[in-house]
Amino acid sequence: MKLLVINGPNLNMLGVREPDIYGRTTYPQLVEKIKTWGAEAGFETEVYQSNHEGDLVDKIQSAYGKVDGIIINPAAYTHTSVAILDALKTVSIPSVEIHISNVREREDFRQISYAGMACFHTVMGEGIDGYHTAIEVLRQKLTQDT
Ligand code: DQA
């Protein structure tokens, strides 16, 4: 099974960025953990990060026909990007939305998630361990469906 994990803007600054909200784990450390958790769940895992909306759309499109599942943290684009929502709907690959923080308890402008509308499940507020949960949720979905 092939898994694509997509991280949006500023997540490359994990460990530096607002550690009270996002923790002290660095982005390279997160990537290592995701690859380990993915392998344990039986996935061949690619982890992609970009600060650019169009690049995220291109990456989602490139997964068409090649990837079994997507885990996506669109970061700030969660709350603004119809283009990312449309890309996820276009490829129609089972997708899980993940947020490190609990966006439901944050500012009003974070209360809408466009990408989440194309995802069958959302994980939030579990810190970086949420990626582990998301991998497990996706594994269960893919092994049930096949
Ligand atoms: C985030 C939450 C978003 O609101 C924010 O813009 C981010 C990170 C999270 O993982 O908690 O960049 O997606």
PDB file of N, CA and C in Angstrom, residues 23-112:
ATOM      1  N   GLY A  23       4.575  22.162  19.740  1.00  0.00           N
ATOM      2  CA  GLY A  23       5.553  21.256  20.338  1.00  0.00           C
ATOM      3  C   GLY A  23       6.974  21.531  19.874  1.00  0.00           C
ATOM      4  N   ARG A  24       7.897  20.720  20.368  1.00  0.00           N
ATOM      5  CA  ARG A  24       9.316  20.966  20.113  1.00  0.00           C
ATOM      6  C   ARG A  24       9.942  19.965  19.141  1.00  0.00           C
ATOM      7  N   THR A  25       9.161  19.014  18.695  1.00  0.00           N
ATOM      8  CA  THR A  25       9.669  18.070  17.690  1.00  0.00           C
ATOM      9  C   THR A  25       9.945  18.830  16.397  1.00  0.00           C
ATOM     10  N   THR A  26      11.108  18.610  15.795  1.00  0.00           N
ATOM     11  CA  THR A  26      11.442  19.315  14.556  1.00  0.00           C
ATOM     12  C   THR A  26      10.788  18.620  13.363  1.00  0.00           C
ATOM     13  N   TYR A  27      10.762  19.322  12.231  1.00  0.00           N
ATOM     14  CA  TYR A  27      10.148  18.716  11.048  1.00  0.00           C
ATOM     15  C   TYR A  27      10.889  17.449  10.601  1.00  0.00           C
ATOM     16  N   PRO A  28      12.236  17.460  10.526  1.00  0.00           N
ATOM     17  CA  PRO A  28      12.922  16.209  10.145  1.00  0.00           C
ATOM     18  C   PRO A  28      12.610  15.060  11.108  1.00  0.00           C
ATOM     19  N   GLN A  29      12.487  15.363  12.384  1.00  0.00           N
ATOM     20  CA  GLN A  29      12.122  14.301  13.356  1.00  0.00           C
ATOM     21  C   GLN A  29      10.714  13.778  13.076  1.00  0.00           C
ATOM     22  N   LEU A  30       9.794  14.690  12.734  1.00  0.00           N
ATOM     23  CA  LEU A  30       8.429  14.265  12.414  1.00  0.00           C
ATOM     24  C   LEU A  30       8.429  13.346  11.190  1.00  0.00           C
ATOM     25  N   VAL A  31       9.202  13.716  10.177  1.00  0.00           N
ATOM     26  CA  VAL A  31       9.250  12.898   8.948  1.00  0.00           C
ATOM     27  C   VAL A  31       9.739  11.489   9.279  1.00  0.00           C
ATOM     28  N   GLU A  32      10.775  11.395  10.119  1.00  0.00           N
ATOM     29  CA  GLU A  32      11.291  10.069  10.522  1.00  0.00           C
ATOM     30  C   GLU A  32      10.202   9.245  11.204  1.00  0.00           C
ATOM     31  N   LYS A  33       9.478   9.897  12.120  1.00  0.00           N
ATOM     32  CA  LYS A  33       8.409   9.196  12.854  1.00  0.00           C
ATOM     33  C   LYS A  33       7.321   8.727  11.893  1.00  0.00           C
ATOM     34  N   ILE A  34       6.925   9.587  10.978  1.00  0.00           N
ATOM     35  CA  ILE A  34       5.866   9.214  10.023  1.00  0.00           C
ATOM     36  C   ILE A  34       6.310   8.000   9.208  1.00  0.00           C
ATOM     37  N   LYS A  35       7.575   7.993   8.785  1.00  0.00           N
ATOM     38  CA  LYS A  35       8.063   6.870   7.962  1.00  0.00           C
ATOM     39  C   LYS A  35       8.073   5.577   8.780  1.00  0.00           C
ATOM     40  N   THR A  36       8.461   5.673  10.057  1.00  0.00           N
ATOM     41  CA  THR A  36       8.462   4.491  10.926  1.00  0.00           C
ATOM     42  C   THR A  36       7.033   3.995  11.140  1.00  0.00           C
ATOM     43  N   TRP A  37       6.123   4.918  11.503  1.00  0.00           N
ATOM     44  CA  TRP A  37       4.720   4.526  11.746  1.00  0.00           C
ATOM     45  C   TRP A  37       4.108   3.963  10.470  1.00  0.00           C
ATOM     46  N   GLY A  38       4.430   4.560   9.326  1.00  0.00           N
ATOM     47  CA  GLY A  38       3.894   4.077   8.059  1.00  0.00           C
ATOM     48  C   GLY A  38       4.364   2.653   7.776  1.00  0.00           C
ATOM     49  N   ALA A  39       5.648   2.401   7.964  1.00  0.00           N
ATOM     50  CA  ALA A  39       6.205   1.062   7.711  1.00  0.00           C
ATOM     51  C   ALA A  39       5.552   0.040   8.636  1.00  0.00           C
ATOM     52  N   GLU A  40       5.369   0.419   9.899  1.00  0.00           N
ATOM     53  CA  GLU A  40       4.731  -0.501  10.867  1.00  0.00           C
ATOM     54  C   GLU A  40       3.302  -0.860  10.436  1.00  0.00           C
ATOM     55  N   ALA A  41       2.639   0.083   9.767  1.00  0.00           N
ATOM     56  CA  ALA A  41       1.253  -0.156   9.323  1.00  0.00           C
ATOM     57  C   ALA A  41       1.202  -0.801   7.932  1.00  0.00           C
ATOM     58  N   GLY A  42       2.380  -1.067   7.347  1.00  0.00           N
ATOM     59  CA  GLY A  42       2.419  -1.754   6.058  1.00  0.00           C
ATOM     60  C   GLY A  42       2.401  -0.827   4.855  1.00  0.00           C
ATOM     61  N   PHE A  43       2.755   0.447   5.069  1.00  0.00           N
ATOM     62  CA  PHE A  43       2.768   1.407   3.964  1.00  0.00           C
ATOM     63  C   PHE A  43       4.180   1.686   3.466  1.00  0.00           C
ATOM     64  N   GLU A  44       4.260   1.925   2.175  1.00  0.00           N
ATOM     65  CA  GLU A  44       5.433   2.575   1.588  1.00  0.00           C
ATOM     66  C   GLU A  44       5.076   4.063   1.609  1.00  0.00           C
ATOM     67  N   THR A  45       5.833   4.855   2.333  1.00  0.00           N
ATOM     68  CA  THR A  45       5.380   6.213   2.659  1.00  0.00           C
ATOM     69  C   THR A  45       6.250   7.285   2.028  1.00  0.00           C
ATOM     70  N   GLU A  46       5.589   8.240   1.373  1.00  0.00           N
ATOM     71  CA  GLU A  46       6.287   9.445   0.920  1.00  0.00           C
ATOM     72  C   GLU A  46       5.765  10.619   1.738  1.00  0.00           C
ATOM     73  N   VAL A  47       6.669  11.462   2.205  1.00  0.00           N
ATOM     74  CA  VAL A  47       6.261  12.655   2.964  1.00  0.00           C
ATOM     75  C   VAL A  47       6.678  13.881   2.158  1.00  0.00           C
ATOM     76  N   TYR A  48       5.721  14.773   1.914  1.00  0.00           N
ATOM     77  CA  TYR A  48       5.950  15.954   1.074  1.00  0.00           C
ATOM     78  C   TYR A  48       5.534  17.194   1.846  1.00  0.00           C
ATOM     79  N   GLN A  49       6.341  18.251   1.734  1.00  0.00           N
ATOM     80  CA  GLN A  49       5.976  19.525   2.372  1.00  0.00           C
ATOM     81  C   GLN A  49       6.189  20.656   1.379  1.00  0.00           C
ATOM     82  N   SER A  50       5.246  21.601   1.363  1.00  0.00           N
ATOM     83  CA  SER A  50       5.448  22.813   0.566  1.00  0.00           C
ATOM     84  C   SER A  50       4.760  23.984   1.241  1.00  0.00           C
ATOM     85  N   ASN A  51       5.330  25.160   1.001  1.00  0.00           N
ATOM     86  CA  ASN A  51       4.712  26.395   1.488  1.00  0.00           C
ATOM     87  C   ASN A  51       3.806  27.031   0.435  1.00  0.00           C
ATOM     88  N   HIS A  52       3.658  26.345  -0.727  1.00  0.00           N
ATOM     89  CA  HIS A  52       2.979  26.951  -1.873  1.00  0.00           C
ATOM     90  C   HIS A  52       1.722  26.172  -2.254  1.00  0.00           C
ATOM     91  N   GLU A  53       0.620  26.887  -2.324  1.00  0.00           N
ATOM     92  CA  GLU A  53      -0.672  26.243  -2.573  1.00  0.00           C
ATOM     93  C   GLU A  53      -0.677  25.432  -3.874  1.00  0.00           C
ATOM     94  N   GLY A  54      -0.173  26.039  -4.965  1.00  0.00           N
ATOM     95  CA  GLY A  54      -0.185  25.354  -6.263  1.00  0.00           C
ATOM     96  C   GLY A  54       0.653  24.083  -6.244  1.00  0.00           C
ATOM     97  N   ASP A  55       1.762  24.121  -5.520  1.00  0.00           N
ATOM     98  CA  ASP A  55       2.607  22.919  -5.421  1.00  0.00           C
ATOM     99  C   ASP A  55       1.857  21.802  -4.694  1.00  0.00           C
ATOM    100  N   LEU A  56       1.070  22.172  -3.700  1.00  0.00           N
ATOM    101  CA  LEU A  56       0.283  21.164  -2.970  1.00  0.00           C
ATOM    102  C   LEU A  56      -0.774  20.562  -3.901  1.00  0.00           C
ATOM    103  N   VAL A  57      -1.397  21.414  -4.718  1.00  0.00           N
ATOM    104  CA  VAL A  57      -2.376  20.932  -5.705  1.00  0.00           C
ATOM    105  C   VAL A  57      -1.690  19.991  -6.700  1.00  0.00           C
ATOM    106  N   ASP A  58      -0.519  20.392  -7.199  1.00  0.00           N
ATOM    107  CA  ASP A  58       0.226  19.538  -8.152  1.00  0.00           C
ATOM    108  C   ASP A  58       0.542  18.184  -7.525  1.00  0.00           C
ATOM    109  N   LYS A  59       0.943  18.196  -6.265  1.00  0.00           N
ATOM    110  CA  LYS A  59       1.319  16.934  -5.608  1.00  0.00           C
ATOM    111  C   LYS A  59       0.100  16.023  -5.471  1.00  0.00           C
ATOM    112  N   ILE A  60      -1.031  16.597  -5.087  1.00  0.00           N
ATOM    113  CA  ILE A  60      -2.264  15.790  -4.962  1.00  0.00           C
ATOM    114  C   ILE A  60      -2.620  15.204  -6.332  1.00  0.00           C
ATOM    115  N   GLN A  61      -2.560  16.016  -7.376  1.00  0.00           N
ATOM    116  CA  GLN A  61      -2.883  15.513  -8.724  1.00  0.00           C
ATOM    117  C   GLN A  61      -1.942  14.389  -9.135  1.00  0.00           C
ATOM    118  N   SER A  62      -0.660  14.518  -8.768  1.00  0.00           N
ATOM    119  CA  SER A  62       0.332  13.511  -9.182  1.00  0.00           C
ATOM    120  C   SER A  62       0.110  12.169  -8.488  1.00  0.00           C
ATOM    121  N   ALA A  63      -0.696  12.177  -7.430  1.00  0.00           N
ATOM    122  CA  ALA A  63      -0.970  10.926  -6.698  1.00  0.00           C
ATOM    123  C   ALA A  63      -2.025  10.079  -7.402  1.00  0.00           C
ATOM    124  N   TYR A  64      -2.736  10.683  -8.357  1.00  0.00           N
ATOM    125  CA  TYR A  64      -3.834   9.975  -9.024  1.00  0.00           C
ATOM    126  C   TYR A  64      -3.353   8.667  -9.657  1.00  0.00           C
ATOM    127  N   GLY A  65      -3.995   7.571  -9.275  1.00  0.00           N
ATOM    128  CA  GLY A  65      -3.646   6.265  -9.844  1.00  0.00           C
ATOM    129  C   GLY A  65      -2.385   5.650  -9.288  1.00  0.00           C
ATOM    130  N   LYS A  66      -1.711   6.345  -8.368  1.00  0.00           N
ATOM    131  CA  LYS A  66      -0.414   5.858  -7.878  1.00  0.00           C
ATOM    132  C   LYS A  66      -0.385   5.613  -6.379  1.00  0.00           C
ATOM    133  N   VAL A  67      -1.325   6.224  -5.662  1.00  0.00           N
ATOM    134  CA  VAL A  67      -1.276   6.222  -4.200  1.00  0.00           C
ATOM    135  C   VAL A  67      -2.592   5.658  -3.669  1.00  0.00           C
ATOM    136  N   ASP A  68      -2.504   4.864  -2.595  1.00  0.00           N
ATOM    137  CA  ASP A  68      -3.718   4.254  -2.027  1.00  0.00           C
ATOM    138  C   ASP A  68      -4.408   5.156  -1.011  1.00  0.00           C
ATOM    139  N   GLY A  69      -3.628   5.994  -0.320  1.00  0.00           N
ATOM    140  CA  GLY A  69      -4.220   6.846   0.702  1.00  0.00           C
ATOM    141  C   GLY A  69      -3.400   8.108   0.903  1.00  0.00           C
ATOM    142  N   ILE A  70      -4.095   9.174   1.316  1.00  0.00           N
ATOM    143  CA  ILE A  70      -3.430  10.462   1.578  1.00  0.00           C
ATOM    144  C   ILE A  70      -3.730  10.881   3.002  1.00  0.00           C
ATOM    145  N   ILE A  71      -2.699  11.384   3.682  1.00  0.00           N
ATOM    146  CA  ILE A  71      -2.892  12.078   4.961  1.00  0.00           C
ATOM    147  C   ILE A  71      -2.428  13.504   4.717  1.00  0.00           C
ATOM    148  N   ILE A  72      -3.284  14.461   5.023  1.00  0.00           N
ATOM    149  CA  ILE A  72      -2.948  15.848   4.678  1.00  0.00           C
ATOM    150  C   ILE A  72      -3.158  16.788   5.850  1.00  0.00           C
ATOM    151  N   ASN A  73      -2.108  17.576   6.123  1.00  0.00           N
ATOM    152  CA  ASN A  73      -2.222  18.723   7.022  1.00  0.00           C
ATOM    153  C   ASN A  73      -2.002  19.961   6.155  1.00  0.00           C
ATOM    154  N   PRO A  74      -3.081  20.552   5.670  1.00  0.00           N
ATOM    155  CA  PRO A  74      -2.914  21.695   4.760  1.00  0.00           C
ATOM    156  C   PRO A  74      -2.492  22.971   5.483  1.00  0.00           C
ATOM    157  N   ALA A  75      -2.347  22.887   6.820  1.00  0.00           N
ATOM    158  CA  ALA A  75      -1.935  24.036   7.646  1.00  0.00           C
ATOM    159  C   ALA A  75      -2.869  25.222   7.357  1.00  0.00           C
ATOM    160  N   ALA A  76      -2.326  26.423   7.151  1.00  0.00           N
ATOM    161  CA  ALA A  76      -3.208  27.590   6.991  1.00  0.00           C
ATOM    162  C   ALA A  76      -4.128  27.463   5.781  1.00  0.00           C
ATOM    163  N   TYR A  77      -3.704  26.709   4.751  1.00  0.00           N
ATOM    164  CA  TYR A  77      -4.556  26.545   3.563  1.00  0.00           C
ATOM    165  C   TYR A  77      -5.821  25.732   3.863  1.00  0.00           C
ATOM    166  N   THR A  78      -5.824  25.049   5.009  1.00  0.00           N
ATOM    167  CA  THR A  78      -7.043  24.360   5.448  1.00  0.00           C
ATOM    168  C   THR A  78      -8.244  25.288   5.368  1.00  0.00           C
ATOM    169  N   HIS A  79      -8.008  26.515   5.846  1.00  0.00           N
ATOM    170  CA  HIS A  79      -9.108  27.451   6.094  1.00  0.00           C
ATOM    171  C   HIS A  79      -9.391  28.375   4.911  1.00  0.00           C
ATOM    172  N   THR A  80      -8.633  28.218   3.826  1.00  0.00           N
ATOM    173  CA  THR A  80      -8.785  29.147   2.694  1.00  0.00           C
ATOM    174  C   THR A  80      -8.878  28.465   1.330  1.00  0.00           C
ATOM    175  N   SER A  81      -8.374  27.236   1.209  1.00  0.00           N
ATOM    176  CA  SER A  81      -8.104  26.727  -0.136  1.00  0.00           C
ATOM    177  C   SER A  81      -9.196  25.817  -0.707  1.00  0.00           C
ATOM    178  N   VAL A  82      -9.990  26.401  -1.593  1.00  0.00           N
ATOM    179  CA  VAL A  82     -10.933  25.596  -2.366  1.00  0.00           C
ATOM    180  C   VAL A  82     -10.151  24.771  -3.395  1.00  0.00           C
ATOM    181  N   ALA A  83      -8.995  25.273  -3.837  1.00  0.00           N
ATOM    182  CA  ALA A  83      -8.177  24.547  -4.825  1.00  0.00           C
ATOM    183  C   ALA A  83      -7.702  23.206  -4.260  1.00  0.00           C
ATOM    184  N   ILE A  84      -7.305  23.181  -3.000  1.00  0.00           N
ATOM    185  CA  ILE A  84      -6.865  21.911  -2.388  1.00  0.00           C
ATOM    186  C   ILE A  84      -8.071  20.988  -2.206  1.00  0.00           C
ATOM    187  N   LEU A  85      -9.196  21.530  -1.777  1.00  0.00           N
ATOM    188  CA  LEU A  85     -10.425  20.721  -1.699  1.00  0.00           C
ATOM    189  C   LEU A  85     -10.742  20.101  -3.062  1.00  0.00           C
ATOM    190  N   ASP A  86     -10.716  20.915  -4.113  1.00  0.00           N
ATOM    191  CA  ASP A  86     -11.059  20.414  -5.451  1.00  0.00           C
ATOM    192  C   ASP A  86     -10.066  19.353  -5.921  1.00  0.00           C
ATOM    193  N   ALA A  87      -8.782  19.543  -5.604  1.00  0.00           N
ATOM    194  CA  ALA A  87      -7.759  18.557  -6.002  1.00  0.00           C
ATOM    195  C   ALA A  87      -8.023  17.214  -5.319  1.00  0.00           C
ATOM    196  N   LEU A  88      -8.351  17.260  -4.032  1.00  0.00           N
ATOM    197  CA  LEU A  88      -8.637  16.006  -3.302  1.00  0.00           C
ATOM    198  C   LEU A  88      -9.874  15.330  -3.888  1.00  0.00           C
ATOM    199  N   LYS A  89     -10.881  16.132  -4.237  1.00  0.00           N
ATOM    200  CA  LYS A  89     -12.087  15.554  -4.846  1.00  0.00           C
ATOM    201  C   LYS A  89     -11.767  14.988  -6.233  1.00  0.00           C
ATOM    202  N   THR A  90     -10.884  15.647  -6.949  1.00  0.00           N
ATOM    203  CA  THR A  90     -10.520  15.208  -8.303  1.00  0.00           C
ATOM    204  C   THR A  90      -9.906  13.816  -8.286  1.00  0.00           C
ATOM    205  N   VAL A  91      -8.931  13.598  -7.395  1.00  0.00           N
ATOM    206  CA  VAL A  91      -8.222  12.299  -7.403  1.00  0.00           C
ATOM    207  C   VAL A  91      -9.027  11.226  -6.692  1.00  0.00           C
ATOM    208  N   SER A  92      -9.928  11.646  -5.784  1.00  0.00           N
ATOM    209  CA  SER A  92     -10.814  10.717  -5.085  1.00  0.00           C
ATOM    210  C   SER A  92     -10.060   9.569  -4.411  1.00  0.00           C
ATOM    211  N   ILE A  93      -8.964   9.903  -3.782  1.00  0.00           N
ATOM    212  CA  ILE A  93      -8.162   8.926  -3.022  1.00  0.00           C
ATOM    213  C   ILE A  93      -8.589   9.052  -1.552  1.00  0.00           C
ATOM    214  N   PRO A  94      -8.840   7.930  -0.852  1.00  0.00           N
ATOM    215  CA  PRO A  94      -9.231   8.049   0.563  1.00  0.00           C
ATOM    216  C   PRO A  94      -8.229   8.908   1.348  1.00  0.00           C
ATOM    217  N   SER A  95      -8.750   9.939   2.006  1.00  0.00           N
ATOM    218  CA  SER A  95      -7.868  10.921   2.646  1.00  0.00           C
ATOM    219  C   SER A  95      -8.289  11.204   4.080  1.00  0.00           C
ATOM    220  N   VAL A  96      -7.278  11.424   4.911  1.00  0.00           N
ATOM    221  CA  VAL A  96      -7.488  11.799   6.312  1.00  0.00           C
ATOM    222  C   VAL A  96      -6.856  13.171   6.523  1.00  0.00           C
ATOM    223  N   GLU A  97      -7.602  14.051   7.174  1.00  0.00           N
ATOM    224  CA  GLU A  97      -7.103  15.387   7.528  1.00  0.00           C
ATOM    225  C   GLU A  97      -6.492  15.312   8.926  1.00  0.00           C
ATOM    226  N   ILE A  98      -5.355  15.951   9.097  1.00  0.00           N
ATOM    227  CA  ILE A  98      -4.711  15.969  10.412  1.00  0.00           C
ATOM    228  C   ILE A  98      -4.296  17.386  10.778  1.00  0.00           C
ATOM    229  N   HIS A  99      -4.525  17.729  12.054  1.00  0.00           N
ATOM    230  CA  HIS A  99      -4.006  18.986  12.605  1.00  0.00           C
ATOM    231  C   HIS A  99      -3.330  18.674  13.927  1.00  0.00           C
ATOM    232  N   ILE A 100      -2.183  19.265  14.121  1.00  0.00           N
ATOM    233  CA  ILE A 100      -1.417  19.045  15.350  1.00  0.00           C
ATOM    234  C   ILE A 100      -2.159  19.657  16.538  1.00  0.00           C
ATOM    235  N   SER A 101      -2.646  20.875  16.338  1.00  0.00           N
ATOM    236  CA  SER A 101      -3.368  21.566  17.413  1.00  0.00           C
ATOM    237  C   SER A 101      -4.864  21.252  17.317  1.00  0.00           C
ATOM    238  N   ASN A 102      -5.578  21.641  18.353  1.00  0.00           N
ATOM    239  CA  ASN A 102      -7.034  21.456  18.330  1.00  0.00           C
ATOM    240  C   ASN A 102      -7.665  22.718  17.748  1.00  0.00           C
ATOM    241  N   VAL A 103      -7.816  22.738  16.435  1.00  0.00           N
ATOM    242  CA  VAL A 103      -8.286  23.958  15.777  1.00  0.00           C
ATOM    243  C   VAL A 103      -9.682  24.372  16.242  1.00  0.00           C
ATOM    244  N   ARG A 104     -10.456  23.412  16.698  1.00  0.00           N
ATOM    245  CA  ARG A 104     -11.823  23.749  17.171  1.00  0.00           C
ATOM    246  C   ARG A 104     -11.801  24.708  18.354  1.00  0.00           C
ATOM    247  N   GLU A 105     -10.723  24.667  19.117  1.00  0.00           N
ATOM    248  CA  GLU A 105     -10.638  25.542  20.293  1.00  0.00           C
ATOM    249  C   GLU A 105      -9.871  26.828  20.005  1.00  0.00           C
ATOM    250  N   ARG A 106      -9.562  27.085  18.728  1.00  0.00           N
ATOM    251  CA  ARG A 106      -8.762  28.265  18.391  1.00  0.00           C
ATOM    252  C   ARG A 106      -9.630  29.360  17.742  1.00  0.00           C
ATOM    253  N   GLU A 107      -8.978  30.260  16.990  1.00  0.00           N
ATOM    254  CA  GLU A 107      -9.674  31.444  16.477  1.00  0.00           C
ATOM    255  C   GLU A 107     -10.826  31.076  15.525  1.00  0.00           C
ATOM    256  N   ASP A 108     -11.755  32.039  15.391  1.00  0.00           N
ATOM    257  CA  ASP A 108     -12.909  31.831  14.503  1.00  0.00           C
ATOM    258  C   ASP A 108     -12.469  31.520  13.073  1.00  0.00           C
ATOM    259  N   PHE A 109     -11.391  32.188  12.621  1.00  0.00           N
ATOM    260  CA  PHE A 109     -11.001  31.992  11.214  1.00  0.00           C
ATOM    261  C   PHE A 109     -10.466  30.588  10.947  1.00  0.00           C
ATOM    262  N   ARG A 110     -10.219  29.823  12.005  1.00  0.00           N
ATOM    263  CA  ARG A 110      -9.764  28.433  11.809  1.00  0.00           C
ATOM    264  C   ARG A 110     -10.926  27.439  11.865  1.00  0.00           C
ATOM    265  N   GLN A 111     -12.145  27.953  11.965  1.00  0.00           N
ATOM    266  CA  GLN A 111     -13.270  27.034  12.198  1.00  0.00           C
ATOM    267  C   GLN A 111     -13.808  26.387  10.925  1.00  0.00           C
ATOM    268  N   ILE A 112     -13.377  26.910   9.770  1.00  0.00           N
ATOM    269  CA  ILE A 112     -13.793  26.218   8.537  1.00  0.00           C
ATOM    270  C   ILE A 112     -12.618  25.422   7.985  1.00  0.00           C
TER     271      ILE A 112
END
